[in-house]
């Protein structure tokens, strides 16, 4: 599965962005999804995850209450709504597909190329 993440950009602190993740060539059927991010000079870190059914979600403490992960199975797309963005949210954001929701990137088998999010002060 090849995943395409999109929706990144430059936004001022306090602003919002919505990231999207969709597969090319096949569906997400049965896969849980995860969002991770990597800032310059730092390791990739967990952001959010959602089950195939969409009822099970989990968030990193740093984004809880500001970010919302969702999926539209009819559109075969997963979203990450990011509100009240902070400078420290600046990173390349990646989506992954795997067998179950998880905070660990090793649990995700397929990845997208990433989309850059830059938050200015």
Short mmCIF file of C-alpha atoms in Angstrom, two decimals:
data_model
loop_
_atom_site.label_atom_id
_atom_site.label_comp_id
_atom_site.label_asym_id
_atom_site.label_seq_id
_atom_site.Cartn_x
_atom_site.Cartn_y
_atom_site.Cartn_z
CA UNK A 1 0.00 0.00 0.00
CA UNK A 2 1.38 3.39 -0.98
CA UNK A 3 0.00 6.22 1.14
CA UNK A 4 -0.28 9.85 0.14
CA UNK A 5 -0.29 12.46 2.90
CA UNK A 6 -1.34 15.98 2.01
CA UNK A 7 -2.63 19.20 3.48
CA UNK A 8 0.50 20.55 5.10
CA UNK A 9 1.62 24.14 4.80
CA UNK A 10 2.64 27.30 6.59
CA UNK A 11 0.31 28.65 9.26
CA UNK A 12 0.56 31.12 12.10
CA UNK A 13 0.42 29.98 15.69
CA UNK A 14 -3.18 29.53 16.75
CA UNK A 15 -4.25 28.57 13.26
CA UNK A 16 -5.58 25.31 11.87
CA UNK A 17 -4.74 22.77 9.21
CA UNK A 18 -6.33 19.52 8.12
CA UNK A 19 -4.10 16.74 6.89
CA UNK A 20 -5.38 13.94 4.71
CA UNK A 21 -4.02 10.48 4.04
CA UNK A 22 -5.23 8.24 1.24
CA UNK A 23 -3.82 5.14 -0.38
CA UNK A 24 -2.93 4.87 -4.03
CA UNK A 25 -3.79 1.69 -5.78
CA UNK A 26 -5.91 -0.02 -3.14
CA UNK A 27 -8.19 0.56 -0.14
CA UNK A 28 -7.46 0.82 3.55
CA UNK A 29 -9.87 -1.99 4.28
CA UNK A 30 -9.23 -3.46 7.72
CA UNK A 31 -6.27 -1.22 8.56
CA UNK A 32 -5.81 0.94 11.61
CA UNK A 33 -4.06 4.22 10.88
CA UNK A 34 -1.53 6.30 12.70
CA UNK A 35 -0.13 9.80 12.41
CA UNK A 36 3.45 10.48 13.42
CA UNK A 37 5.68 13.50 13.06
CA UNK A 38 9.37 14.25 12.89
CA UNK A 39 10.88 17.61 13.66
CA UNK A 40 14.39 18.54 12.49
CA UNK A 41 17.03 16.84 14.59
CA UNK A 42 14.46 14.77 16.49
CA UNK A 43 13.15 11.24 16.29
CA UNK A 44 9.77 10.45 14.78
CA UNK A 45 7.07 10.64 17.43
CA UNK A 46 3.52 9.44 17.81
CA UNK A 47 0.69 11.92 17.26
CA UNK A 48 -2.60 10.02 16.90
CA UNK A 49 -4.07 6.70 15.88
CA UNK A 50 -7.51 5.43 14.85
CA UNK A 51 -8.99 1.99 14.43
CA UNK A 52 -10.49 0.65 11.23
CA UNK A 53 -13.98 1.21 12.60
CA UNK A 54 -13.12 4.70 13.78
CA UNK A 55 -14.37 4.13 17.31
CA UNK A 56 -10.98 3.65 18.95
CA UNK A 57 -8.64 6.65 18.98
CA UNK A 58 -5.59 7.67 20.96
CA UNK A 59 -3.54 10.86 21.10
CA UNK A 60 -0.19 12.02 22.32
CA UNK A 61 -0.53 14.19 25.40
CA UNK A 62 1.05 17.10 23.54
CA UNK A 63 -1.82 17.26 21.02
CA UNK A 64 -4.77 16.04 23.06
CA UNK A 65 -7.63 18.51 22.94
CA UNK A 66 -6.18 20.27 19.87
CA UNK A 67 -5.94 17.53 17.24
CA UNK A 68 -8.67 15.17 16.06
CA UNK A 69 -8.14 12.05 13.99
CA UNK A 70 -11.02 10.72 11.90
CA UNK A 71 -11.66 8.60 8.87
CA UNK A 72 -14.16 8.46 6.07
CA UNK A 73 -14.30 4.88 4.86
CA UNK A 74 -16.50 5.80 1.92
CA UNK A 75 -13.80 8.20 0.73
CA UNK A 76 -11.02 5.86 1.84
CA UNK A 77 -9.34 8.76 3.60
CA UNK A 78 -8.02 9.47 7.07
CA UNK A 79 -7.82 13.00 8.42
CA UNK A 80 -5.93 14.84 11.11
CA UNK A 81 -7.63 18.09 12.07
CA UNK A 82 -5.11 20.30 13.83
CA UNK A 83 -6.39 23.33 15.73
CA UNK A 84 -4.65 25.90 17.90
CA UNK A 85 -1.33 25.04 16.31
CA UNK A 86 1.86 25.86 18.16
CA UNK A 87 5.37 26.53 16.92
CA UNK A 88 6.44 23.22 18.44
CA UNK A 89 4.02 21.38 16.14
CA UNK A 90 6.34 22.18 13.24
CA UNK A 91 7.41 18.88 11.68
CA UNK A 92 6.98 16.54 8.77
CA UNK A 93 3.81 14.56 9.38
CA UNK A 94 3.53 10.95 8.26
CA UNK A 95 0.61 8.57 8.07
CA UNK A 96 0.96 4.84 8.51
CA UNK A 97 -1.32 1.82 8.09
CA UNK A 98 -1.17 -1.26 10.27
CA UNK A 99 -3.04 -4.08 11.92
CA UNK A 100 -4.12 -2.25 15.07
CA UNK A 101 -4.06 1.14 16.78
CA UNK A 102 -0.73 1.80 18.41
CA UNK A 103 1.62 4.48 19.66
CA UNK A 104 4.58 2.60 18.18
CA UNK A 105 5.67 3.11 14.60
CA UNK A 106 6.87 -0.51 14.40
CA UNK A 107 3.21 -1.56 14.43
CA UNK A 108 2.59 0.18 11.10
CA UNK A 109 3.56 -1.63 7.92
CA UNK A 110 2.91 1.00 5.27
CA UNK A 111 3.87 4.67 5.20
CA UNK A 112 3.35 7.80 3.16
CA UNK A 113 5.99 10.27 2.07
CA UNK A 114 5.10 12.90 4.65
CA UNK A 115 3.76 16.43 4.47
CA UNK A 116 5.47 19.47 5.96
CA UNK A 117 3.69 21.53 8.60
CA UNK A 118 5.33 24.80 9.60
CA UNK A 119 3.89 26.96 12.35
CA UNK A 120 5.22 30.49 12.65
CA UNK A 121 5.08 32.67 15.74
#
